[in-house]
Coordinates of C-alpha atoms in Angstrom, one line a residue:
X46 CA 29.3 5.1 13.1
X47 CA 27.3 5.4 9.9
X48 CA 27.1 2.2 7.9
X49 CA 28.7 2.3 4.5
X50 CA 28.5 0.4 1.3
X51 CA 31.0 -2.4 1.3
X52 CA 32.5 -4.4 -1.5
X53 CA 30.0 -6.9 -3.0
X54 CA 30.2 -10.4 -1.7
X55 CA 31.2 -11.6 -5.2
X56 CA 34.5 -9.7 -4.9
X57 CA 35.8 -7.1 -7.2
X58 CA 35.4 -3.3 -6.9
X59 CA 32.8 -1.8 -4.5
X60 CA 29.3 -1.4 -5.7
X61 CA 28.6 2.1 -7.2
X62 CA 25.8 4.2 -6.0
X63 CA 23.3 5.3 -8.6
X64 CA 24.2 8.9 -8.3
X65 CA 26.1 11.0 -5.8
X66 CA 23.6 12.2 -3.2
X67 CA 25.1 15.7 -3.2
X68 CA 24.3 16.1 -6.9
X69 CA 20.6 16.1 -6.3
X70 CA 19.5 19.7 -5.8
X71 CA 16.4 20.5 -3.7
X72 CA 16.1 16.8 -2.7
X73 CA 14.0 17.6 0.3
X74 CA 11.5 19.6 -1.8
X75 CA 11.5 16.6 -4.1
X76 CA 10.6 14.4 -1.2
X77 CA 7.7 16.7 -0.4
X78 CA 6.4 16.4 -4.0
X79 CA 6.8 12.6 -4.0
X80 CA 5.1 12.4 -0.6
X81 CA 2.1 14.4 -1.8
X82 CA 1.7 12.0 -4.7
X83 CA 1.9 9.0 -2.5
X84 CA -0.6 10.5 0.0
X85 CA -3.1 11.1 -2.8
X86 CA -2.8 7.5 -4.0
X87 CA -3.0 5.9 -0.6
X88 CA -5.7 8.0 1.0
X89 CA -8.0 7.4 -2.0
X90 CA -8.4 3.8 -0.9
X91 CA -10.3 5.0 2.2
X92 CA -11.4 8.6 1.7
X93 CA -14.3 7.6 -0.5
X94 CA -15.6 5.0 2.0
X95 CA -17.1 7.5 4.4
X96 CA -18.7 9.4 1.5
X97 CA -20.5 6.3 0.1
X98 CA -23.8 6.7 1.8
X99 CA -24.0 10.4 0.7
X100 CA -23.0 9.4 -2.9
X101 CA -25.6 6.7 -2.9
X102 CA -28.4 9.0 -1.9
X103 CA -27.2 11.6 -4.5
X104 CA -26.9 9.3 -7.5
X105 CA -29.6 6.8 -6.5
X106 CA -27.8 3.5 -6.7
X107 CA -28.4 0.4 -4.6
X108 CA -26.4 -1.2 -1.8
X109 CA -24.7 -3.6 -4.2
X110 CA -23.3 -0.7 -6.1
X111 CA -21.4 0.7 -3.1
X112 CA -18.9 -2.2 -3.2
X113 CA -18.2 -1.4 -6.9
X114 CA -17.2 2.2 -6.1
X115 CA -14.3 0.6 -4.1
X116 CA -13.7 -2.4 -6.3
X117 CA -13.4 -0.4 -9.6
X118 CA -10.5 1.5 -8.2
X119 CA -8.8 -1.6 -6.7
X120 CA -9.2 -3.7 -9.8
X121 CA -7.6 -1.2 -12.1
X122 CA -4.9 -0.2 -9.7
X123 CA -3.9 -3.6 -8.5
X124 CA -3.8 -5.3 -11.9
X125 CA -1.8 -2.6 -13.8
X126 CA 0.8 -1.7 -11.2
X127 CA 3.6 -3.9 -12.7
X128 CA 3.0 -2.6 -16.1
X129 CA 3.0 1.0 -14.8
X130 CA 6.3 0.4 -13.1
X131 CA 7.9 -1.0 -16.3
X132 CA 6.6 2.0 -18.2
X133 CA 8.4 4.3 -15.8
X134 CA 11.6 2.4 -16.4
X135 CA 11.2 2.6 -20.2
X136 CA 10.0 6.2 -20.7
X137 CA 11.5 8.0 -17.7
X138 CA 10.1 8.3 -14.1
X139 CA 9.6 12.0 -14.0
X140 CA 7.6 11.9 -17.2
X141 CA 5.3 9.0 -16.1
X142 CA 5.1 10.7 -12.6
X143 CA 3.6 13.9 -14.2
X144 CA 1.4 11.9 -16.6
X145 CA 0.1 9.9 -13.7
X146 CA -0.6 13.1 -11.6
X147 CA -2.5 14.8 -14.4
X148 CA -4.5 11.7 -15.4
X149 CA -5.4 11.0 -11.7
X150 CA -6.6 14.6 -11.3
X151 CA -8.7 14.5 -14.5
X152 CA -10.3 11.2 -13.4
X153 CA -11.0 12.7 -10.0
X154 CA -12.7 15.7 -11.5
X155 CA -14.9 13.4 -13.7
X156 CA -15.9 11.5 -10.6
X157 CA -16.6 14.6 -8.6
X158 CA -19.0 15.9 -11.4
X159 CA -20.6 12.4 -11.9
X160 CA -24.3 12.5 -12.5
X161 CA -24.8 8.8 -12.7
X162 CA -23.5 5.6 -11.1
X163 CA -21.9 4.5 -14.4
X164 CA -19.9 7.7 -14.7
X165 CA -18.7 7.4 -11.1
X166 CA -17.5 3.8 -11.6
X167 CA -15.8 4.8 -14.8
X168 CA -14.0 7.6 -13.1
X169 CA -12.9 5.3 -10.2
X170 CA -11.5 2.9 -12.7
X171 CA -9.6 5.7 -14.5
X172 CA -8.2 6.8 -11.1
X173 CA -6.9 3.3 -10.6
X174 CA -5.3 3.2 -14.0
X175 CA -3.4 6.4 -13.6
X176 CA -2.6 5.5 -10.0
X177 CA -0.9 2.4 -11.3
X178 CA 1.5 4.6 -13.3
X179 CA 1.9 7.2 -10.5
X180 CA 2.6 5.1 -7.5
X181 CA 5.7 3.1 -8.8
X182 CA 7.0 6.3 -10.4
X183 CA 6.9 8.0 -7.1
X184 CA 8.7 5.3 -5.2
X185 CA 11.4 4.8 -7.9
X186 CA 12.0 8.5 -8.0
X187 CA 12.6 8.5 -4.2
X188 CA 15.0 5.5 -4.6
X189 CA 17.1 7.2 -7.3
X190 CA 17.0 10.6 -5.6
X191 CA 18.2 9.5 -2.2
X192 CA 21.1 7.1 -2.6
X193 CA 23.4 7.9 0.4
X194 CA 22.4 5.6 3.3
X195 CA 21.6 8.2 6.0
X196 CA 19.6 10.4 3.7
X197 CA 17.9 7.4 2.2
X198 CA 16.8 6.2 5.7
X199 CA 15.3 9.6 6.6
X200 CA 13.5 9.9 3.2
X201 CA 12.0 6.4 3.5
X202 CA 11.0 7.1 7.1
X203 CA 8.8 9.9 5.8
X204 CA 7.6 8.0 2.8
X205 CA 6.8 4.8 4.7
X206 CA 4.9 6.8 7.4
X207 CA 2.7 8.3 4.6
X208 CA 2.1 4.8 3.1
X209 CA 1.3 3.3 6.5
X210 CA -1.0 6.1 7.8
X211 CA -2.6 7.3 4.5
X212 CA -5.6 5.1 5.1
X213 CA -6.3 6.7 8.5
X214 CA -5.7 10.2 7.1
X215 CA -8.2 9.3 4.3
X216 CA -10.9 8.4 6.9
X217 CA -10.4 11.8 8.7
X218 CA -10.3 13.8 5.6
X219 CA -13.3 12.0 4.1
X220 CA -15.3 12.6 7.2
X221 CA -14.4 16.3 7.3
X222 CA -15.2 16.9 3.6
X223 CA -18.4 14.8 3.6
X224 CA -19.8 16.5 6.8
X225 CA -18.9 20.1 6.0
X226 CA -18.9 20.2 2.2
X227 CA -20.1 17.4 0.0
X228 CA -19.1 13.8 -0.9
X229 CA -17.9 15.1 -4.2
X230 CA -15.0 16.9 -2.5
X231 CA -13.6 13.5 -1.5
X232 CA -12.7 13.4 -5.2
X233 CA -12.1 17.1 -5.9
X234 CA -9.4 17.2 -3.2
X235 CA -7.2 15.1 -5.4
X236 CA -7.1 18.0 -7.9
X237 CA -5.8 20.4 -5.3
X238 CA -3.1 17.9 -4.3
X239 CA -2.2 17.1 -8.0
X240 CA -1.8 20.8 -9.0
X241 CA 0.7 21.3 -6.2
X242 CA 2.5 18.1 -7.0
X243 CA 2.8 18.8 -10.7
X244 CA 4.2 22.3 -10.1
X245 CA 6.6 20.8 -7.6
X246 CA 7.6 18.0 -10.0
X247 CA 8.4 20.5 -12.8
X248 CA 10.5 22.6 -10.4
X249 CA 12.3 20.0 -8.2
X250 CA 12.4 16.6 -10.0
X251 CA 15.2 15.9 -12.4
X252 CA 14.5 14.8 -15.9
X253 CA 16.5 11.7 -16.9
X254 CA 16.1 9.7 -20.0
X255 CA 16.7 5.9 -19.7
X256 CA 19.9 4.6 -21.1
X257 CA 18.1 2.1 -23.3
X258 CA 14.5 1.1 -24.0
X259 CA 14.1 -2.6 -24.5
X260 CA 10.8 -3.9 -25.9
X261 CA 7.9 -4.2 -23.5
X262 CA 7.1 -7.7 -22.4
X263 CA 3.5 -7.7 -23.6
X264 CA 2.7 -11.4 -22.9
X265 CA 4.1 -11.0 -19.4
X266 CA 2.0 -7.8 -18.9
X267 CA -1.1 -9.6 -20.1
X268 CA -0.6 -12.7 -17.9
X269 CA 0.2 -10.7 -14.7
X270 CA -2.4 -8.0 -15.4
X271 CA -5.3 -10.5 -15.9
X272 CA -4.0 -12.7 -13.0
X273 CA -4.0 -9.8 -10.5
X274 CA -7.4 -8.7 -11.8
X275 CA -8.7 -12.2 -11.1
X276 CA -7.2 -12.2 -7.6
X277 CA -8.8 -8.8 -6.6
X278 CA -12.1 -9.7 -8.3
X279 CA -12.3 -13.1 -6.8
X280 CA -11.9 -11.8 -3.2
X281 CA -14.2 -8.9 -3.8
X282 CA -16.8 -11.3 -5.2
X283 CA -16.5 -13.4 -2.1
X284 CA -17.0 -10.3 0.0
X285 CA -20.2 -9.5 -1.9
X286 CA -21.7 -13.0 -2.6
X287 CA -19.9 -15.3 -0.1
X288 CA -17.4 -18.1 -0.5
X289 CA -20.1 -20.5 -1.8
X290 CA -20.4 -18.5 -5.0
X291 CA -18.8 -20.4 -7.9
X292 CA -17.5 -17.3 -9.7
X293 CA -15.4 -16.5 -6.7
X294 CA -13.5 -19.8 -6.9
X295 CA -13.4 -19.7 -10.7
X296 CA -11.6 -16.3 -10.6
X297 CA -9.2 -17.4 -7.8
X298 CA -8.3 -20.6 -9.6
X299 CA -7.7 -18.7 -12.9
X300 CA -5.6 -16.2 -11.0
X301 CA -3.4 -19.0 -9.6
X302 CA -2.9 -20.5 -13.1
X303 CA -2.2 -17.1 -14.8
X304 CA 0.3 -16.0 -12.1
X305 CA 2.1 -19.4 -12.2
X306 CA 2.3 -19.0 -16.0
X307 CA 3.6 -15.5 -15.6
X308 CA 6.4 -16.8 -13.3
X309 CA 7.4 -19.4 -15.8
X310 CA 7.3 -17.0 -18.8
X311 CA 9.5 -14.4 -17.0
X312 CA 12.3 -17.0 -16.5
X313 CA 12.8 -17.2 -20.3
X314 CA 11.5 -13.8 -21.6
X315 CA 14.0 -11.7 -23.5
X316 CA 12.8 -8.5 -21.8
X317 CA 10.9 -9.7 -18.7
X318 CA 8.4 -7.4 -17.1
X319 CA 9.5 -8.5 -13.6
X320 CA 13.1 -9.9 -14.0
X321 CA 13.7 -12.8 -11.7
X322 CA 16.8 -11.0 -10.3
X323 CA 14.6 -8.4 -8.7
X324 CA 12.9 -11.0 -6.4
X325 CA 16.0 -13.3 -5.9
X326 CA 17.4 -11.5 -2.8
X327 CA 16.2 -12.8 0.5
X328 CA 15.8 -9.3 2.1
X329 CA 13.9 -8.1 -0.8
X330 CA 11.5 -11.1 -0.9
X331 CA 11.0 -10.7 2.9
X332 CA 10.2 -7.1 2.4
X333 CA 7.6 -7.8 -0.4
X334 CA 5.8 -10.3 1.8
X335 CA 6.0 -8.0 4.9
X336 CA 4.4 -5.2 2.9
X337 CA 1.7 -7.5 1.7
X338 CA 0.8 -8.8 5.2
X339 CA 1.0 -5.3 6.8
X340 CA -1.2 -3.9 4.1
X341 CA -3.8 -6.6 4.7
X342 CA -3.8 -6.1 8.4
X343 CA -3.9 -2.3 8.3
X344 CA -7.0 -2.1 6.1
X345 CA -8.7 -4.7 8.3
X346 CA -8.1 -2.4 11.3
X347 CA -9.4 0.7 9.5
X348 CA -12.5 -1.1 8.3
X349 CA -13.7 -2.8 11.5
X350 CA -12.6 -0.3 14.0
X351 CA -14.4 2.3 11.9
X352 CA -17.6 0.2 12.2
X353 CA -17.1 -0.2 15.9
X354 CA -16.6 3.5 16.6
X355 CA -19.6 4.6 14.5
X356 CA -22.1 1.8 15.3
X357 CA -21.2 0.9 18.9
X358 CA -19.7 4.1 20.3
X359 CA -21.8 6.3 18.0
X360 CA -19.0 8.5 16.8
X361 CA -19.5 10.9 13.9
X362 CA -17.4 10.5 10.8
X363 CA -15.1 13.4 11.8
X364 CA -14.7 12.1 15.4
X365 CA -14.0 8.6 14.0
X366 CA -11.2 10.0 11.8
X367 CA -9.8 12.0 14.8
X368 CA -9.7 8.8 16.9
X369 CA -7.1 7.4 14.5
X370 CA -4.7 10.3 14.8
X371 CA -2.7 8.9 17.8
X372 CA -2.0 5.8 15.7
X373 CA -0.9 8.0 12.8
X374 CA 1.4 10.1 15.0
X375 CA 2.9 7.0 16.6
X376 CA 3.5 5.4 13.2
X377 CA 5.2 8.5 11.9
X378 CA 7.6 8.8 14.9
X379 CA 8.4 5.1 14.8
X380 CA 9.0 5.2 11.1
X381 CA 12.0 7.6 11.7
X382 CA 13.2 5.4 14.5
X383 CA 13.1 2.2 12.5
X384 CA 14.7 3.5 9.3
X385 CA 17.3 5.9 10.9
X386 CA 18.4 3.9 14.0
X387 CA 17.2 0.4 14.2
X388 CA 17.6 -1.0 10.7
X389 CA 21.0 0.6 10.0
X390 CA 22.5 -0.6 13.3
X391 CA 20.7 -3.8 14.2
X392 CA 19.3 -4.9 10.8
X393 CA 15.8 -5.9 9.6
X394 CA 15.9 -9.4 11.1
X395 CA 15.4 -7.8 14.6
X396 CA 13.3 -4.8 13.6
X397 CA 10.6 -6.2 11.3
X398 CA 9.7 -9.3 13.4
X399 CA 9.4 -7.0 16.5
X400 CA 6.9 -4.8 14.5
X401 CA 4.9 -7.9 13.5
X402 CA 4.8 -9.1 17.1
X403 CA 3.6 -5.7 18.3
X404 CA 0.9 -5.5 15.6
X405 CA -0.2 -9.0 16.7
X406 CA -0.5 -7.7 20.3
X407 CA -2.5 -4.7 19.2
X408 CA -5.0 -6.9 17.3
X409 CA -5.4 -9.1 20.4
X410 CA -6.1 -6.0 22.5
X411 CA -8.8 -5.0 20.0
X412 CA -10.6 -8.4 20.5
X413 CA -11.3 -7.3 24.1
X414 CA -13.6 -4.4 23.0
X415 CA -17.2 -4.7 24.1
X416 CA -20.4 -2.6 24.2
X417 CA -19.2 -0.8 27.4
X418 CA -15.6 0.1 26.3
X419 CA -14.5 3.7 26.2
X420 CA -11.9 5.4 24.0
X421 CA -8.9 6.2 26.3
X422 CA -8.5 3.0 28.3
X423 CA -9.7 0.5 25.7
X424 CA -9.3 1.9 22.1
X425 CA -6.3 4.2 22.4
X426 CA -3.9 1.6 23.8
X427 CA -4.2 -0.9 20.9
X428 CA -4.0 1.9 18.4
X429 CA -0.7 3.1 19.9
X430 CA 0.7 -0.4 19.9
X431 CA -0.4 -0.9 16.3
X432 CA 1.1 2.4 15.2
X433 CA 4.4 1.4 16.8
X434 CA 4.3 -2.1 15.2
X435 CA 3.4 -0.9 11.7
X436 CA 6.1 1.8 12.0
X437 CA 8.6 -0.9 12.5
X438 CA 7.4 -2.9 9.5
X439 CA 6.2 -0.8 6.6
X440 CA 9.0 1.9 6.2
X441 CA 11.9 -0.5 6.6
X442 CA 10.3 -3.0 4.3
X443 CA 9.6 -0.4 1.6
X444 CA 13.2 0.8 1.7
X445 CA 14.8 -2.6 1.7
X446 CA 12.5 -3.8 -1.2
X447 CA 14.3 -1.4 -3.5
X448 CA 17.8 -1.4 -2.0
X449 CA 20.4 -2.7 -4.4
X450 CA 18.2 -2.8 -7.5
X451 CA 19.8 -1.7 -10.7
X452 CA 18.6 1.6 -12.2
X453 CA 16.8 -0.1 -15.1
X454 CA 14.7 -2.2 -12.7
X455 CA 13.8 0.5 -10.1
X456 CA 10.3 1.2 -11.6
X457 CA 9.2 -2.5 -11.6
X458 CA 10.7 -3.1 -8.2
X459 CA 8.8 -0.1 -6.8
X460 CA 5.6 -1.4 -8.6
X461 CA 6.0 -4.8 -6.9
X462 CA 6.0 -3.0 -3.5
X463 CA 2.9 -1.1 -4.4
X464 CA 1.3 -4.3 -5.8
X465 CA 1.9 -6.1 -2.6
X466 CA 0.4 -3.3 -0.5
X467 CA -2.6 -2.8 -2.8
X468 CA -3.4 -6.5 -3.3
X469 CA -2.8 -7.2 0.4
X470 CA -5.3 -4.5 1.3
X471 CA -7.9 -5.8 -1.2
X472 CA -7.5 -9.4 0.0
X473 CA -7.5 -8.4 3.7
X474 CA -10.6 -6.3 3.4
X475 CA -12.5 -8.9 1.5
X476 CA -11.3 -11.9 3.6
X477 CA -11.8 -10.2 7.0
X478 CA -15.2 -8.9 5.9
X479 CA -16.5 -12.4 4.8
X480 CA -15.1 -14.0 8.0
X481 CA -16.9 -11.3 10.1
X482 CA -20.2 -11.6 8.2
X483 CA -20.2 -15.4 8.5
X484 CA -19.3 -15.1 12.2
X485 CA -22.2 -12.6 12.8
X486 CA -24.7 -14.9 11.1
X487 CA -23.7 -17.9 13.1
X488 CA -23.8 -16.0 16.3
X489 CA -27.3 -14.6 15.6
X490 CA -28.6 -18.2 14.9
X491 CA -27.0 -19.6 18.0
X492 CA -28.4 -16.8 20.3
X493 CA -31.8 -16.2 18.6
X494 CA -34.2 -14.4 20.9
X495 CA -31.6 -13.0 23.3
X496 CA -31.5 -9.3 24.2
X497 CA -29.3 -6.9 22.3
X498 CA -28.6 -9.6 19.7
X499 CA -27.7 -7.2 16.9
X500 CA -25.0 -5.4 18.9
X501 CA -23.6 -8.6 20.3
X502 CA -23.5 -10.3 16.9
X503 CA -21.6 -7.3 15.5
X504 CA -19.1 -7.3 18.3
X505 CA -18.5 -11.0 17.8
X506 CA -17.9 -10.4 14.1
X507 CA -15.4 -7.6 14.9
X508 CA -13.6 -9.9 17.3
X509 CA -13.4 -12.6 14.6
X510 CA -11.9 -10.1 12.2
X511 CA -9.3 -8.9 14.7
X512 CA -8.3 -12.5 15.5
X513 CA -7.9 -13.3 11.9
X514 CA -5.8 -10.2 11.4
X515 CA -3.7 -11.2 14.4
X516 CA -3.1 -14.6 12.6
X517 CA -1.9 -12.7 9.5
X518 CA 0.7 -10.8 11.6
X519 CA 1.8 -14.0 13.3
X520 CA 2.5 -15.4 9.8
X521 CA 4.3 -12.1 9.0
X522 CA 6.5 -12.6 12.1
X523 CA 7.5 -16.1 10.9
X524 CA 8.2 -15.0 7.4
X525 CA 10.3 -12.0 8.4
X526 CA 12.3 -14.1 10.9
X527 CA 13.1 -16.8 8.3
X528 CA 13.8 -14.6 5.2
X529 CA 15.6 -11.5 6.5
X530 CA 19.4 -11.9 6.7
X531 CA 21.3 -10.9 9.9
X532 CA 23.4 -7.8 9.9
X533 CA 23.3 -4.3 8.5
X534 CA 21.6 -4.2 5.1
X535 CA 23.9 -1.5 3.7
X536 CA 26.9 -3.7 4.3
X537 CA 25.4 -6.7 2.6
X538 CA 23.6 -5.2 -0.5
X539 CA 23.9 -7.9 -3.2
X540 CA 25.0 -7.1 -6.7
X541 CA 22.8 -8.1 -9.6
X542 CA 25.6 -9.1 -11.8
X543 CA 28.1 -7.2 -13.9
X544 CA 25.6 -6.5 -16.6
X545 CA 23.0 -5.1 -14.3
X546 CA 25.6 -3.0 -12.4
X547 CA 26.9 -1.5 -15.7
X548 CA 23.4 -0.8 -16.8
X549 CA 22.6 1.0 -13.6
X550 CA 25.7 3.2 -14.0
X551 CA 24.9 4.0 -17.6
X552 CA 21.3 4.9 -16.7
X553 CA 22.4 7.4 -14.1
X554 CA 25.4 8.9 -15.9

């Protein structure tokens, strides 16, 4: 029996859906367009990684500059996501979606033609800026296009699978393009995707003007933007210079102060950038935190397993990308199972913690890899377990994070999801990398003069990273068990008050 929307717990008439699902023409083509945009944003976090050595040789920059090619994108993307989501609410999601696609494509073209390191860094920062407009627009369009529970579950199964596997797809595509064409094509490929997505957006996405346009919360945007910038920069700085560097702690302390100030400001702001009602629901808060933890863990897997496959097992970039495909396939299949079967019938309180537990088990299996391990018996099994686990976490969490949000807040709610995934990935990559580097140095000092020291030190560092990632997923298990409510989410969707409900109906009418 398909779960249905029930009357709100506060009594009164049943909660209205944003728009009748049958009134959305070509909705599955719209899903394809939205999925293309999401794939472009997510894979860009990893597709350039494999191309970095080639870009370094071509443009002649030092090893320190390699980190900035990644950090420039992360800083702009992570710090501007909430602002980008609110712009989508204020000016129309289809409009900001198309602007984001065109801007991302132009920035990618600039990066592909870069003739200097400075030009490449500037292009990566521009990519991040337009990505911060595009990503929340895509997710909020998905939420407002698919409102009927069964169709919504299917759509979020596809979308969540793309979000969860995009990093692995980026590794494969980056290897293919770098090996057979040029590192520049890891940027040019975005133009091909963007052209298809813009044509599809014009044809299949509905144009809807917002019911009202309140003033933008500029103080809130400044506080959270600078705060998130400091978070990403602080962890990135720790990855480059170590935790003993004073600038790392200065930025992290500043981030804590600014984000606390942002929370206090939003409680009394006349037009808050992130209304407290968006994060007040337990299911939604659990989903935000689950996306954050899963994002951190996934990027840790991609980073260190890539190192292992290329340095220990001596895989080529293309073969390394192919090695992740079973994980991608498992994640995509599990995404449909979790959103269409498990969450609608047993609820998130059973589904998401199970996924966190499986992901923990996959990480533990990875700690057993050594210099003599082979792919099928030793690497494939943990990848399949991880794919199954992430498929039970990421798609349901992304769907529940936007369920029950009024139309006027869909953009910023979607931006919060993307912020959690992006900041989680940035923090996870930096934190795991510093833990691994420190572990390798200590191992080398403790075993100086022993044979095969470099390989053994690297293996020890990877094991440290996997163990740390496993601890993250254990924390995710505890968080999801505590925060998610029992029961079917479609039968317990909270209202956001009469004013928010009326606003949502006006915006969709």
